[in-house]
Coordinates of C-alpha atoms and ligand atoms in Angstrom, one line a residue:
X120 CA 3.0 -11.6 -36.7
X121 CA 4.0 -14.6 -33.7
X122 CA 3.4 -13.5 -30.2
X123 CA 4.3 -15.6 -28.1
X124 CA 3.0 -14.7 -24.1
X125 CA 4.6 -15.6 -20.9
X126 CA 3.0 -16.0 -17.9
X127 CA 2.2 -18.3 -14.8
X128 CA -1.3 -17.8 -14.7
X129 CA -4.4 -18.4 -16.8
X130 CA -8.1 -18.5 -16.7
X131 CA -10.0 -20.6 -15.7
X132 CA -7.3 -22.8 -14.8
X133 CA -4.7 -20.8 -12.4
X134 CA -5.8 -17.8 -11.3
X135 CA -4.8 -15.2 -8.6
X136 CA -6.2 -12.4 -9.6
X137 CA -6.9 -10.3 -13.2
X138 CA -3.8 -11.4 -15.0
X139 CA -5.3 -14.4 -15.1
X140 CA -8.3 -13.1 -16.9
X141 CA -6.0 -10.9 -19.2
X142 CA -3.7 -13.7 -19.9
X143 CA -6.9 -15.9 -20.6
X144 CA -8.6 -13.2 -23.1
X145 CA -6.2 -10.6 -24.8
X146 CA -4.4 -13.0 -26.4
X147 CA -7.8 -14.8 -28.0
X148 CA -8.4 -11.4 -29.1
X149 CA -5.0 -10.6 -30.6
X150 CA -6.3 -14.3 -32.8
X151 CA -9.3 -12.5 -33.5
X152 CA -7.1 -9.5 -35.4
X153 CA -4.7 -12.3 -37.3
X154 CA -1.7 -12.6 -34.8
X155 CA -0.6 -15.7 -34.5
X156 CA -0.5 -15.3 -30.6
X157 CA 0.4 -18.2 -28.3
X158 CA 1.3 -19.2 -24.8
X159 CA 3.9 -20.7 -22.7
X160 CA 3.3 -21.3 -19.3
X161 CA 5.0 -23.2 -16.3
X162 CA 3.7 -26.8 -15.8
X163 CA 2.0 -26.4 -12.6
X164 CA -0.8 -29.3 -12.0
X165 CA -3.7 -28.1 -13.1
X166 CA -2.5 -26.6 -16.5
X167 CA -0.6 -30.3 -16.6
X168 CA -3.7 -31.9 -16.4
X169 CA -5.6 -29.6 -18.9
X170 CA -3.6 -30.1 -21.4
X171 CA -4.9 -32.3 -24.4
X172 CA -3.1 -34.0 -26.6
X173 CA 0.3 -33.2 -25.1
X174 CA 3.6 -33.6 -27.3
X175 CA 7.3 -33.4 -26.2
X176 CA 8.9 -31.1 -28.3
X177 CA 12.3 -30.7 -26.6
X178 CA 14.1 -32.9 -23.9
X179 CA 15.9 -30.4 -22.1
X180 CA 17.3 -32.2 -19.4
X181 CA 18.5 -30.9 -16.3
X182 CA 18.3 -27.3 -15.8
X183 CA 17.7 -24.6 -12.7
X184 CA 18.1 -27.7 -10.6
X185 CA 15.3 -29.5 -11.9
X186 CA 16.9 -33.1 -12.8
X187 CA 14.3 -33.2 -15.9
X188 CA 13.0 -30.4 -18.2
X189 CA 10.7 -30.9 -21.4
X190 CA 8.8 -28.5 -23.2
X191 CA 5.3 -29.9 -24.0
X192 CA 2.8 -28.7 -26.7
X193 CA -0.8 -29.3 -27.0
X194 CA -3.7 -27.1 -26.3
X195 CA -5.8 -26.0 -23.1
X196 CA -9.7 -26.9 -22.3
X197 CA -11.2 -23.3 -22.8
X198 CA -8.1 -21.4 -24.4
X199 CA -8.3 -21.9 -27.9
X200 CA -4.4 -21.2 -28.7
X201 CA -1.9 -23.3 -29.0
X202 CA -0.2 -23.8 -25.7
X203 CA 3.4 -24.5 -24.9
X204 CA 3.8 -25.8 -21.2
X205 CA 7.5 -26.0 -19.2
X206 CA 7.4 -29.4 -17.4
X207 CA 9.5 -29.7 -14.8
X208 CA 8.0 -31.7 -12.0
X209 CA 10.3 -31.0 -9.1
X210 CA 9.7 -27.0 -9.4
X211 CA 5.9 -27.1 -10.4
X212 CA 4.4 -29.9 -9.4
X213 CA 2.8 -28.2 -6.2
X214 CA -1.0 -27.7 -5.6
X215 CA -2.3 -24.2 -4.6
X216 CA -1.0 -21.0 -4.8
X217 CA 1.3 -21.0 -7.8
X218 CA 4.0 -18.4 -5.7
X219 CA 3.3 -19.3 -2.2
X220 CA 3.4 -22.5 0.5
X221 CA 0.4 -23.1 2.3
X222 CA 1.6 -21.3 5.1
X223 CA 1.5 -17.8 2.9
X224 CA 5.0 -18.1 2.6
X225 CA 7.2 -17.9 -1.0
X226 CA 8.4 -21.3 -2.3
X227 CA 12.4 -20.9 -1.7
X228 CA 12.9 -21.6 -4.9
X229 CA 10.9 -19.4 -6.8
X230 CA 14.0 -17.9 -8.3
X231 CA 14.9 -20.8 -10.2
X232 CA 10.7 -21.4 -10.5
X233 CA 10.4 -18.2 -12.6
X234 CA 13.7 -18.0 -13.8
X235 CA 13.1 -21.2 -15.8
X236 CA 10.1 -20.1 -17.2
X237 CA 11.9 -17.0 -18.6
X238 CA 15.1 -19.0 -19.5
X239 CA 12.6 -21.1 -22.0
X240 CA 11.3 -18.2 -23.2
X241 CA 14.0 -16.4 -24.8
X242 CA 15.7 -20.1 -26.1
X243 CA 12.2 -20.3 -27.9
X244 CA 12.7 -16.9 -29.4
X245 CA 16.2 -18.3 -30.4
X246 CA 14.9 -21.1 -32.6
X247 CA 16.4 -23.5 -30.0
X248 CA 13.5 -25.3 -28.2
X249 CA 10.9 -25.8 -31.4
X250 CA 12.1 -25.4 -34.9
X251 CA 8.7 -24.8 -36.2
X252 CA 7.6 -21.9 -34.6
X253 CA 9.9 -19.0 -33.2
X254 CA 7.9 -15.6 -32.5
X255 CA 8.9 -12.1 -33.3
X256 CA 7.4 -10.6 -29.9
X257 CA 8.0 -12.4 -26.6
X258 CA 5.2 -10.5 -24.3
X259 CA 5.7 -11.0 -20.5
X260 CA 3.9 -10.6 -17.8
X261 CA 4.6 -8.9 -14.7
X262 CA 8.0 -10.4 -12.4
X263 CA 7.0 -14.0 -12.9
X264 CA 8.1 -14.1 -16.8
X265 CA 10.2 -10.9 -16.2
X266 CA 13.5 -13.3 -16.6
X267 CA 12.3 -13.7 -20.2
X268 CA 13.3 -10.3 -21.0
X269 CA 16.5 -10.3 -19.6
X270 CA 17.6 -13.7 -21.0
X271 CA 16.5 -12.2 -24.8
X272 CA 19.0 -9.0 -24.2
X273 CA 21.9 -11.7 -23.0
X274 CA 21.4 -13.4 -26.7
X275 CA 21.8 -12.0 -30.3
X276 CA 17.8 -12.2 -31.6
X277 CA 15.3 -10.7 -33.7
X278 CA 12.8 -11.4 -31.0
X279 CA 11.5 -8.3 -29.5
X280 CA 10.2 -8.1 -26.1
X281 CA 7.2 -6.2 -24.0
X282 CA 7.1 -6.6 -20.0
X283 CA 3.5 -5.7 -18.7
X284 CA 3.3 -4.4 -15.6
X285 CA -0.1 -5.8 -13.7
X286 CA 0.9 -4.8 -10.6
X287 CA 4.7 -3.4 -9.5
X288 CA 3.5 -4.2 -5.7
X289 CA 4.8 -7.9 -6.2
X290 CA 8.4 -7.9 -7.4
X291 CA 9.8 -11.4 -7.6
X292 CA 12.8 -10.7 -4.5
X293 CA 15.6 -12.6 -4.6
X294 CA 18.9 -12.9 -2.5
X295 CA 21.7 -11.4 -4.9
X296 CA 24.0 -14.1 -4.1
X297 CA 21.6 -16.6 -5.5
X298 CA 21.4 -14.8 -8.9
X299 CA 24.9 -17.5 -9.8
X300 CA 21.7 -19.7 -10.5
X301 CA 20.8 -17.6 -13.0
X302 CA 23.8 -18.1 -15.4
X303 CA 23.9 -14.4 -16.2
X304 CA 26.7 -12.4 -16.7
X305 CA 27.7 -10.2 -13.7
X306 CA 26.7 -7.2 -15.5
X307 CA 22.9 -8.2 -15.6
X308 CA 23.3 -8.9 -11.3
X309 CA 24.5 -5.1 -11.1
X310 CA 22.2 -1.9 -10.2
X311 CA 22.1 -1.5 -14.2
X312 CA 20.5 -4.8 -14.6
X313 CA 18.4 -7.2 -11.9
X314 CA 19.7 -5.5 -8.3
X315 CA 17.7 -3.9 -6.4
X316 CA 18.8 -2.7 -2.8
X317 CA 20.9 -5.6 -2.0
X318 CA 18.7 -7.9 -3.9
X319 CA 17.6 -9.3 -6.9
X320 CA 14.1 -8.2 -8.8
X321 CA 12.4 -9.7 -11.5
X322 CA 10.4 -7.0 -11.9
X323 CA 13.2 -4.7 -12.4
X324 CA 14.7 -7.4 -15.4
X325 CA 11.3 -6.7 -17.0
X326 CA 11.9 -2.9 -16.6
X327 CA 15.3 -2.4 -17.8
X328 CA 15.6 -5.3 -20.6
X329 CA 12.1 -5.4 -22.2
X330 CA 11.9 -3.1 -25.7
X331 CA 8.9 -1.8 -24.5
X332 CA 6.9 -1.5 -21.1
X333 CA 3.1 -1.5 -21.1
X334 CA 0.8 -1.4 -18.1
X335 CA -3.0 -2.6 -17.4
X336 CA -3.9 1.9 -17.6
X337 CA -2.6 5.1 -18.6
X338 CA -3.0 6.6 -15.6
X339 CA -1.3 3.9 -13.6
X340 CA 1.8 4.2 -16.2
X341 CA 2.0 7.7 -14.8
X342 CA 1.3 7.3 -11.4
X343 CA 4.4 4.2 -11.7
X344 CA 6.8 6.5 -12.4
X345 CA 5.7 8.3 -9.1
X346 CA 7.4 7.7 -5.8
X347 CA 4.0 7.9 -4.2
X348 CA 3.2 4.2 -6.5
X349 CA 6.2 3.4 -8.0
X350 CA 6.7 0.9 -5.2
X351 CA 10.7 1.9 -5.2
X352 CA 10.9 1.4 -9.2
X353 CA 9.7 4.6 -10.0
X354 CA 13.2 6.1 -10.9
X355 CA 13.7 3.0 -13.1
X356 CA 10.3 3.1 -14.8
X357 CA 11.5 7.1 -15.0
X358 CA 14.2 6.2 -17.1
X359 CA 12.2 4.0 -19.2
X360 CA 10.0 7.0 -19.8
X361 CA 10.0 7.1 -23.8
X362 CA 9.4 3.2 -23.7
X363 CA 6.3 3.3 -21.2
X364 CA 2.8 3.0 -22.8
X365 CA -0.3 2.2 -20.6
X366 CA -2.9 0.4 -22.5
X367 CA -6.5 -0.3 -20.6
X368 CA -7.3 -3.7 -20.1
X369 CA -10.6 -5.4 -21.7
X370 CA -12.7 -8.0 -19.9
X371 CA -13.9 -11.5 -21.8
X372 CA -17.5 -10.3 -22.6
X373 CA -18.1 -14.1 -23.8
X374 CA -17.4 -15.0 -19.4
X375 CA -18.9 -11.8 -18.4
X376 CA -21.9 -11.4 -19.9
X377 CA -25.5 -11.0 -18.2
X378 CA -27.5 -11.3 -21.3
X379 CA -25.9 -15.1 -21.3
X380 CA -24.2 -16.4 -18.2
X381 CA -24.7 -19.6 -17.7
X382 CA -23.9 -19.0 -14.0
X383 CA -26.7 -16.4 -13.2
X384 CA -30.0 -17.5 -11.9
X385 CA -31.5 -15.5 -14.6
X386 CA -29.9 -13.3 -17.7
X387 CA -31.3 -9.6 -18.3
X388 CA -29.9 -7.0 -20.8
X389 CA -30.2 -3.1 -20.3
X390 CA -33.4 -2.3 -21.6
X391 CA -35.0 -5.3 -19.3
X392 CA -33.6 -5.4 -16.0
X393 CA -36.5 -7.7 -14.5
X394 CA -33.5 -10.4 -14.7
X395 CA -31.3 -8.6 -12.5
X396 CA -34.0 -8.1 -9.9
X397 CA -34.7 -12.2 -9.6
X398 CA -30.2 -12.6 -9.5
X399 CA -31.1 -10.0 -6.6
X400 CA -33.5 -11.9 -4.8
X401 CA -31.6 -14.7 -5.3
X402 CA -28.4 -12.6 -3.7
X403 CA -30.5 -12.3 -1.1
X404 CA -31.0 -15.7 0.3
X405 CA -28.0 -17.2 -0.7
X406 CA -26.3 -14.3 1.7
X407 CA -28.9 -14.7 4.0
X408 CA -29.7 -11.7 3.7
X409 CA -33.1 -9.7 4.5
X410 CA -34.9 -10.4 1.0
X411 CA -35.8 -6.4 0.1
X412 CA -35.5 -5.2 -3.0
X413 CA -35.6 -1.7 -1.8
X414 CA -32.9 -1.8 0.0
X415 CA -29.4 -1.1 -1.9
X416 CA -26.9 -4.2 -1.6
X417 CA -23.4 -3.3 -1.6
X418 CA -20.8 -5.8 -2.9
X419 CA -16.9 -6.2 -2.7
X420 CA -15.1 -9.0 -4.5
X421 CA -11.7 -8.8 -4.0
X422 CA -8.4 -10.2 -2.6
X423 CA -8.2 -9.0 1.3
X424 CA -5.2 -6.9 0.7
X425 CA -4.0 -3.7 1.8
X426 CA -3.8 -2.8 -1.8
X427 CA -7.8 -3.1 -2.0
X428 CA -8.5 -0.8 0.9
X429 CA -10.7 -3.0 2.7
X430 CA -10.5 -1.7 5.7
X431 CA -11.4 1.7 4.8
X432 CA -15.4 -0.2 4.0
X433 CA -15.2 -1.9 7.4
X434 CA -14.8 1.9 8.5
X435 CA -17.7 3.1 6.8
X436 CA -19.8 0.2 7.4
X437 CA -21.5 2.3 10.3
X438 CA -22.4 4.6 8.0
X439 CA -23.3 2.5 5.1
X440 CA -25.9 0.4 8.0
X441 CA -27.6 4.1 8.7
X442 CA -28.0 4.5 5.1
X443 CA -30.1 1.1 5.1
X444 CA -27.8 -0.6 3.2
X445 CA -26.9 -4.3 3.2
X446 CA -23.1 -5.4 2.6
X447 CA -21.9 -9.1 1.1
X448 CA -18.7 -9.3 0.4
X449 CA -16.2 -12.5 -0.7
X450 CA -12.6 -12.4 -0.6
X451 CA -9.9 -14.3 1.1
X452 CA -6.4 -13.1 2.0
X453 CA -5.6 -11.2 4.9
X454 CA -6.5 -13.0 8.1
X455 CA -7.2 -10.3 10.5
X456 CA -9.3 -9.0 7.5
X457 CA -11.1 -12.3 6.9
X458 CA -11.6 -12.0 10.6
X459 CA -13.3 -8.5 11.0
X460 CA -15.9 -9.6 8.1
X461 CA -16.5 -12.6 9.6
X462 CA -17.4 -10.8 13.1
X463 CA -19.2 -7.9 11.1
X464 CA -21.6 -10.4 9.2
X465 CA -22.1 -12.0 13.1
X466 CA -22.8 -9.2 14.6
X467 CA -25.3 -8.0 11.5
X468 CA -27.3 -10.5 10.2
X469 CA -29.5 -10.1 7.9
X470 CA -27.5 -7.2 7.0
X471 CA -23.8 -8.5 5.9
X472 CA -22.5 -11.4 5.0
X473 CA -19.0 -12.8 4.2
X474 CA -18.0 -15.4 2.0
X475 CA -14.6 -16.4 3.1
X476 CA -12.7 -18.1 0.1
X477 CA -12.5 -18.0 -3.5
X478 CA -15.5 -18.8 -5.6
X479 CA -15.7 -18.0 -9.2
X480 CA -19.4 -19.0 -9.8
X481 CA -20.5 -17.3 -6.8
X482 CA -18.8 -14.1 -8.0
X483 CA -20.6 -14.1 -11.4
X484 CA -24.0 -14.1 -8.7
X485 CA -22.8 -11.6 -6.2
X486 CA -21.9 -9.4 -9.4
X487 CA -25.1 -9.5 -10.9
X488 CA -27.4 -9.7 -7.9
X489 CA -25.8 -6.7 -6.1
X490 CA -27.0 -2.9 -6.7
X491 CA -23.2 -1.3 -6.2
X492 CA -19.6 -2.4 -6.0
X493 CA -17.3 -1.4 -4.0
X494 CA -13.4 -0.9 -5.3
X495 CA -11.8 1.6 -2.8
X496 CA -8.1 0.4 -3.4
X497 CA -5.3 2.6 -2.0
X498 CA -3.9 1.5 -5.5
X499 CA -5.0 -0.5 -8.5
X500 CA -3.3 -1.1 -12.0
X501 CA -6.4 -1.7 -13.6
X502 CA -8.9 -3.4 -11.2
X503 CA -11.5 -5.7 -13.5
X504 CA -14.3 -5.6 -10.7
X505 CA -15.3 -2.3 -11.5
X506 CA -15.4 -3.2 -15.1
X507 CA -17.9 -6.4 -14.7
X508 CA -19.7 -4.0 -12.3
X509 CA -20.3 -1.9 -15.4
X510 CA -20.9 -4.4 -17.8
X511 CA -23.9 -6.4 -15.0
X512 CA -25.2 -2.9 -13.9
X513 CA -24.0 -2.9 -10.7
X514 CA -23.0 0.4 -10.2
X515 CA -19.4 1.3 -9.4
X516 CA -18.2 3.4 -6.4
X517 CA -14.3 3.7 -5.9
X518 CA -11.3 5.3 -5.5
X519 CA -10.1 8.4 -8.3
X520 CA -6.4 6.1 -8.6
X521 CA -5.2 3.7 -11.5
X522 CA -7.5 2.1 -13.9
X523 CA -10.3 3.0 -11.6
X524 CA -10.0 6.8 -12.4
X525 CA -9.7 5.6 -15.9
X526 CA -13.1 3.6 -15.8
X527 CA -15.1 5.1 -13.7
X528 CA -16.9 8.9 -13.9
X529 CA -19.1 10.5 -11.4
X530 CA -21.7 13.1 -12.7
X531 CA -20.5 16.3 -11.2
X532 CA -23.3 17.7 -9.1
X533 CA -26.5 17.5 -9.8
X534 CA -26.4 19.5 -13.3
X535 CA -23.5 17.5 -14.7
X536 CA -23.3 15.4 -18.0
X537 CA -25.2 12.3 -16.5
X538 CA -24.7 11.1 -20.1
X539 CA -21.4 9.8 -19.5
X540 CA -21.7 9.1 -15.2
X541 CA -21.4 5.6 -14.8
X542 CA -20.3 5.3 -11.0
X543 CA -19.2 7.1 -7.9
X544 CA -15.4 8.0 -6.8
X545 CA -14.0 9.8 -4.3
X546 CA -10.9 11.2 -3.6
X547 CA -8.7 9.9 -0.4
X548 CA -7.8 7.4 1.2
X549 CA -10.1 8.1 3.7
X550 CA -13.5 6.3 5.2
X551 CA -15.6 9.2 5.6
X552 CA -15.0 9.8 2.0
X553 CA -15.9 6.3 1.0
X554 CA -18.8 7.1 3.1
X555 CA -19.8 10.4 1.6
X556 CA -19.6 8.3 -2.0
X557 CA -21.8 5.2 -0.8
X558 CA -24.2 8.3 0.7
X559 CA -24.5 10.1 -3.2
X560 CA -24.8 6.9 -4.8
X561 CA -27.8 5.3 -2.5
X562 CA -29.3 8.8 -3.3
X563 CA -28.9 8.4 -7.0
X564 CA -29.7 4.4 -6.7
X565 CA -33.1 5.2 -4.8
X566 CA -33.9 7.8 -8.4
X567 CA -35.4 5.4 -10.9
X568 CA -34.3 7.6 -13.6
X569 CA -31.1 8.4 -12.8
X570 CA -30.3 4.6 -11.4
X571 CA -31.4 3.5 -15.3
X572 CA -29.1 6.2 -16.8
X573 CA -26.1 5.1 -15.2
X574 CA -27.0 1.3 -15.3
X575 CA -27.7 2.3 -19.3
X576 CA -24.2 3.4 -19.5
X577 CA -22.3 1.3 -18.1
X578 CA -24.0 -1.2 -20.1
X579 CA -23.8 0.0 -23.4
X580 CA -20.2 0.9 -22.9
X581 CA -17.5 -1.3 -25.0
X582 CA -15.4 -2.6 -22.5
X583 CA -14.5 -5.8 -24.8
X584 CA -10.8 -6.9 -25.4
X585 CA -11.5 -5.4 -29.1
X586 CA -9.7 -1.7 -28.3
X587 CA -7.0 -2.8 -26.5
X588 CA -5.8 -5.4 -28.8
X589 CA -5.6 -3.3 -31.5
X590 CA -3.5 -1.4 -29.4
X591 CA -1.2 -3.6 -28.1
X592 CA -1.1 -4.9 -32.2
X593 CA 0.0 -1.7 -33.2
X594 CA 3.0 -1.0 -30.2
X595 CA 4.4 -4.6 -32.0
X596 CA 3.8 -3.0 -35.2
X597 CA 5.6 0.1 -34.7
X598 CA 8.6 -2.0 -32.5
X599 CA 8.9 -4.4 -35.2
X600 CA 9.3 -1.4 -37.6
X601 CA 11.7 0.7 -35.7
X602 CA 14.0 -1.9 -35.1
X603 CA 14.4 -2.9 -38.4
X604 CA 12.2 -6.3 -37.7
X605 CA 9.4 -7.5 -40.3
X606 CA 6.2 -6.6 -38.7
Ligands
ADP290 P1 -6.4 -8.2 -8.7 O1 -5.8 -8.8 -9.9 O2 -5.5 -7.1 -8.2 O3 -6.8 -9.1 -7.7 P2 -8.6 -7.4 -10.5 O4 -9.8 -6.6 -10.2 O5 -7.8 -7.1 -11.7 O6 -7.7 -7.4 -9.2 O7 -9.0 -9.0 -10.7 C1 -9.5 -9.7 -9.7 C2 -10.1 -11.0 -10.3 O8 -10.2 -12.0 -9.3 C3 -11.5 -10.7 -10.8 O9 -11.7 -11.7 -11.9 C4 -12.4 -11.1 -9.6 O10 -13.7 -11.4 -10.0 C5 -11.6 -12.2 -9.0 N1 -11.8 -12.5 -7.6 C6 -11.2 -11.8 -6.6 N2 -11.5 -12.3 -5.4 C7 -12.3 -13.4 -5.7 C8 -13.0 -14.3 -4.9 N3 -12.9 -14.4 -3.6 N4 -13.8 -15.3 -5.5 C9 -13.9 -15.3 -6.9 N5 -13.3 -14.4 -7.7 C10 -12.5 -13.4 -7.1
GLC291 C1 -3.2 -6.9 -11.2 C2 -3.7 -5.6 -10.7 C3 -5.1 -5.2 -11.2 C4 -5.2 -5.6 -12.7 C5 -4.8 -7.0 -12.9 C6 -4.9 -7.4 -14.4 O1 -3.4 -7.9 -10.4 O2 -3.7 -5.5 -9.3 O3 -5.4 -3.9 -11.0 O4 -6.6 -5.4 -13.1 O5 -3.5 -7.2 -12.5 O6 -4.1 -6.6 -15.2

């Protein structure tokens, strides 16, 4: 079986957030089972200059008002797939942010940007860009390579499509009299194709064109068709219903791995968590930080977005310093966000620190070194903090929505199943609740035995790409088969 995924980000080379990380790792795994799986990606600079051994394999001239467009082959340092990149200089060839100007604002032309990338796409699934390989599932992922689906209903192919959904927040918004760009028929710039109140989504040409719709959870593939997260698509994810299948997301145990990170001042494993003490202490004074081990170190790793409910810990920080906590977090984003950590690490030290920026190394040490993670988003598809929390025994504590509730199980009072607790969550979006969760899991941190137990589990839990590849193997399997396709 070819797959053939689109997307405009990859680990370790662009990277925004998880689907980076997914698009880095599921398909490797999807290798792992037999599929043939490959990528195509938009020729931004860095995956430009990663790629070895680059071939042209169609001239495609002028297109989305890019004077020159080639497709390039050749393979990417650390992704060991065959890699197919769109090169088109004038639309890609911009450091930073792949969607946004330096000033946080979208690139204007992101419609013909993205567009592109989909518009390749489906001609590769027609046969038209390179004769030797055409796949029978074009997978896309989230609005950026949304168009892909759309362009593969406008054309007469075998080609099956799946859209998945990381996150329906970000939509790919366009003005509707720019979708002439497109070359689409006006039926596809209609409310039954790509509009959306007065404009044009990519998100939504994912959702109404793709054969099927996965998402990074199953309970965020309810909660999408819910007006509370659908974002404004829930009726249209709602109509999709039957096509909708939420599949949990894996991490790269190979990156994320404690027993063997190359990053980590020292490795540890479950049954000898002496390692984990020293990445601690290490923590400690790289945060300047009070070097204690008894006292509990809270981390947060995130984008400073709403989304992440941020704010809600700068609420409860109060409460976590009474507890005796210390708090370090990293993250960049938000400015009046960045701002309030800065001032709260000022006016603590010792106690918190903020690392303002983006840092992978650094978050492979804050992960290992800390005692808890914090994840208390007001939403969250999957969220893959949580999950390296799990996997470097740093003990989860977040919010019961999206993959979170999925992930993460409190023990329910003191005589519940401690056998399958491997974090804390509360309920609301609400501080004091956060703070009532940090409260029961310094009490359970400061327990030895209990501490171990849940560190235990959430180590020896399988949270590997394995499960969900085989899943997302068998939705191609059974859409191949029901449309008539050889799977
Ligand atoms: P989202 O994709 O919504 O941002 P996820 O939890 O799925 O949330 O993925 C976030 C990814 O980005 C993780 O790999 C996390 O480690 C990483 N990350 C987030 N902020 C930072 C940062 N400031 N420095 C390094 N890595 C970060
Ligand atoms: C999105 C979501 C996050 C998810 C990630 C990877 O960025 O916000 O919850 O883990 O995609 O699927």
């Amino acid at each position: 079986m070819r797959v053939l995924h689109v997307a405009a980000e990859v680990y370790p080379h662009v990277k925004t957030g998880g689907l980076a990380d997914v698009v880095g790792a599921l398909p490797l795994a999807q290798a792992r089972l037999g599929i043939d799986a490959r990528l195509l990606l938009p020729g931004l600079p860095a995956l430009r200059a990663a790629l070895e051994a680059p071939r042209i394999v169609a001239d495609i001239g002028p297109a989305f008002g890019a004077a020159r467009v080639q497709l390039l082959h050749g393979r990417l340092a650390g992704v060991d797939l065959p890699v197919w990149l769109v090169d088109a200089p004038l639309l890609y060839a911009r450091s930073g942010n792949p969607y946004l100007q330096r000033d946080g604002s979208d690139w204007p032309d992101n419609l013909q940007r993205f567009g592109l990338l989909g518009w390749v796409a489906a001609q590769m699934a027609c046969g038209r860009l390179d004769p030797d390989w055409t796949p029978d599932v074009l997978h896309a992922h989230d609005w950026h390579a949304g168009m892909a689906c759309a362009y593969l209903a406008a054309h007469a192919s075998s080609t099956r499509s799946v859209f998945t959904v990381h996150n329906l927040a970000y939509q790919g918004l366009f003005p509707h009299q720019d979708g002439a760009l497109l070359g689409l028929s006006s039926r596809f710039m209609s409310s039954a194709g790509l509009e959306f109140h007065g404009e044009l989504s990519f998100m939504k040409a994912g959702l109404k064109f793709a054969d099927r719709i996965t998402t990074v959870s199953p309970r965020y593939a309810q909660e999408m068709a819910t007006p509370e997260f659908g974002c404004g698509l829930d009726g249209v994810v709602r109509a999709r219903a039957t096509a909708v299948t939420g599949i949990l997301n894996g991490i790269d145990t190979a990156v994320w791995n404690p027993t063997a990170d190359p990053l980590l001042p020292s490795s540890y494993e479950a049954g000898a968590l002496e390692g984990k003490a020293r990445c601690k202490a290490a923590l400690q004074a790289e945060a300047g930080l009070q070097a204690s081990e008894a006292v509990p170190v809270l981390l947060a790793l995130s984008r400073l977005t709403q989304q992440k409910g941020l704010d809600l810990l700068l609420r409860a920080l109060p409460d976590w310093l009474a507890l005796g906590g210390q708090l370090v977090i990293q993250g960049s984003g938000d400015p009046g966000l960045q701002q309030a950590f800065k001032d709260a690490a000022r006016a603590h030290p010792g106690r918190v620190a903020a690392f303002i920026g983006y840092d992978e190394a650094r978050a492979h040490r804050l992960v290992a070194g800390a005692d808890l993670i914090a994840v208390p988003s007001r939403f969250e598809p999957c969220g893959l903090t949580q999950l390296y929390g799990l996997r470097y025994g740093t003990l989860p504590v977040v919010r019961r929505v999206g993959g979170l509730a999925d992930t993460v199980h409190e023990r329910a009072g003191s005589s519940g199943d401690l056998a399958t607790a491997n974090g804390f969550v509360f309920e609301q979006d609400d501080p004091g609740e956060l703070a009532q969760a940090l409260r029961r899991a310094v009490s359970a941190w400061r327990d030895p035995a209990q501490r171990l137990a849940l560190q235990h589990t959430g180590m020896a839990q399988d949270l590997s790409w394995a499960t969900p590849a085989r899943a997302y193997a068998s939705l191609y399997g059974s859409l191949l088969q029901s449309l008539g396709a050889p799977a």
